[in-house]
Amino acid sequence: MNASQPKDDGADQPRPRADGRRTQAQRTEQTRKALIAAGRELFAARGYDEVGAEEIVRTAGLTRGALYHHFPSGKPGLLEAIYERLEAESTERVAHVVLDSEMDSPLAAMKAGVAAFLDECAEPGFQQIVLHDAPAVLGWERWREIAAANGLGLIEASLIAAIEAGEIRPLPVKPTAHLLLGALDEAAMLLVRSSDPTGRAEITTVLLALIDSFARPLSG
């Protein structure tokens, strides 16, 4: 899936009324979705600074009042909502690789998750919104908080599975997960700012070496 394209499976949408008319909750949700979709498309294509509020509401087929009703701070609030959605969708795709794979080795699944994470970071729309615009506009602390809310649980679950399988040493899970998340965040930033065609391969080598450093020594 292209990270600049919104996911919409309808699972969390309000149910329509029996008479076919939309409820106020449905209209509110539809308006919010339209704003997020428009902002997501425009920010991914040109970047936050190059897109005005008027263009967003025009693309969404709404008014400026609708934007400020749903996002009182305007563009920054909209960007935060878009970033939260991108992080959630990206984490879900990586989790599918790590947790739902048929690999017998949790350690191997963690390594596959690294590749899946870097695939997400290589997508241009994701790079623009998640790795360029969000930290600059929201600030590092808020950017990191949203990233952690999505990815930290997956890392902890992966570590626990690998420890229980005896593949890595019984390290304290929470601090180890935080340090791994920090390494992944830095890897993403390094990847997006690097013009070196060998950059991803080198970053991958280092991340896998970091994970291997947690592994139990082979017996014998």
GROMACS .gro file of C-alpha atoms in nm, residues 3-4 36 38-52 56 75-84 86-87 121 123-144 146 188-189 192-193:
model
   59
    3ALA     CA    1   0.162   0.531   0.253
    4SER     CA    2   0.019   0.848   0.105
   36ILE     CA    3  -0.759   1.413   0.662
   38ALA     CA    4  -0.721   1.599   0.145
   39GLY     CA    5  -0.441   1.706   0.377
   40ARG     CA    6  -0.271   1.369   0.346
   41GLU     CA    7  -0.273   1.381  -0.034
   42LEU     CA    8  -0.148   1.740  -0.052
   43PHE     CA    9   0.118   1.714   0.220
   44ALA     CA   10   0.252   1.391   0.070
   45ALA     CA   11   0.279   1.548  -0.273
   46ARG     CA   12   0.427   1.889  -0.190
   47GLY     CA   13   0.503   1.911   0.180
   48TYR     CA   14   0.334   2.088   0.469
   49ASP     CA   15   0.486   2.432   0.409
   50GLU     CA   16   0.375   2.443   0.046
   51VAL     CA   17   0.008   2.373   0.116
   52GLY     CA   18  -0.233   2.637   0.245
   56ILE     CA   19  -0.699   2.181   0.182
   75LYS     CA   20  -0.300   2.291   0.976
   76PRO     CA   21  -0.083   2.171   1.272
   77GLY     CA   22  -0.374   1.981   1.424
   78LEU     CA   23  -0.460   1.828   1.089
   79LEU     CA   24  -0.099   1.722   1.035
   80GLU     CA   25  -0.094   1.556   1.378
   81ALA     CA   26  -0.407   1.356   1.294
   82ILE     CA   27  -0.259   1.251   0.960
   83TYR     CA   28   0.069   1.152   1.124
   84GLU     CA   29  -0.111   0.946   1.388
   86LEU     CA   30   0.012   0.697   0.909
   87GLU     CA   31   0.196   0.563   1.213
  121CYS     CA   32   1.039   0.462   0.542
  123GLU     CA   33   0.783   0.538   0.058
  124PRO     CA   34   0.792   0.905  -0.056
  125GLY     CA   35   0.463   1.013   0.104
  126PHE     CA   36   0.560   0.853   0.434
  127GLN     CA   37   0.901   1.021   0.420
  128GLN     CA   38   0.751   1.363   0.356
  129ILE     CA   39   0.484   1.356   0.625
  130VAL     CA   40   0.629   1.130   0.895
  131LEU     CA   41   1.000   1.200   0.869
  132HIS     CA   42   1.011   1.560   0.741
  133ASP     CA   43   0.696   1.751   0.830
  134ALA     CA   44   0.575   1.591   1.154
  135PRO     CA   45   0.894   1.637   1.362
  136ALA     CA   46   0.943   1.990   1.229
  137VAL     CA   47   0.586   2.105   1.296
  138LEU     CA   48   0.489   1.904   1.605
  139GLY     CA   49   0.830   1.909   1.775
  140TRP     CA   50   1.054   1.619   1.856
  141GLU     CA   51   0.885   1.529   2.186
  142ARG     CA   52   0.533   1.498   2.041
  143TRP     CA   53   0.665   1.323   1.729
  144ARG     CA   54   0.844   1.068   1.945
  146ILE     CA   55   0.315   0.930   1.882
  188ALA     CA   56   1.469   0.628   0.951
  189MET     CA   57   1.602   0.983   0.978
  192VAL     CA   58   1.565   0.983   0.445
  193ARG     CA   59   1.855   1.230   0.458
   0.00000   0.00000   0.00000
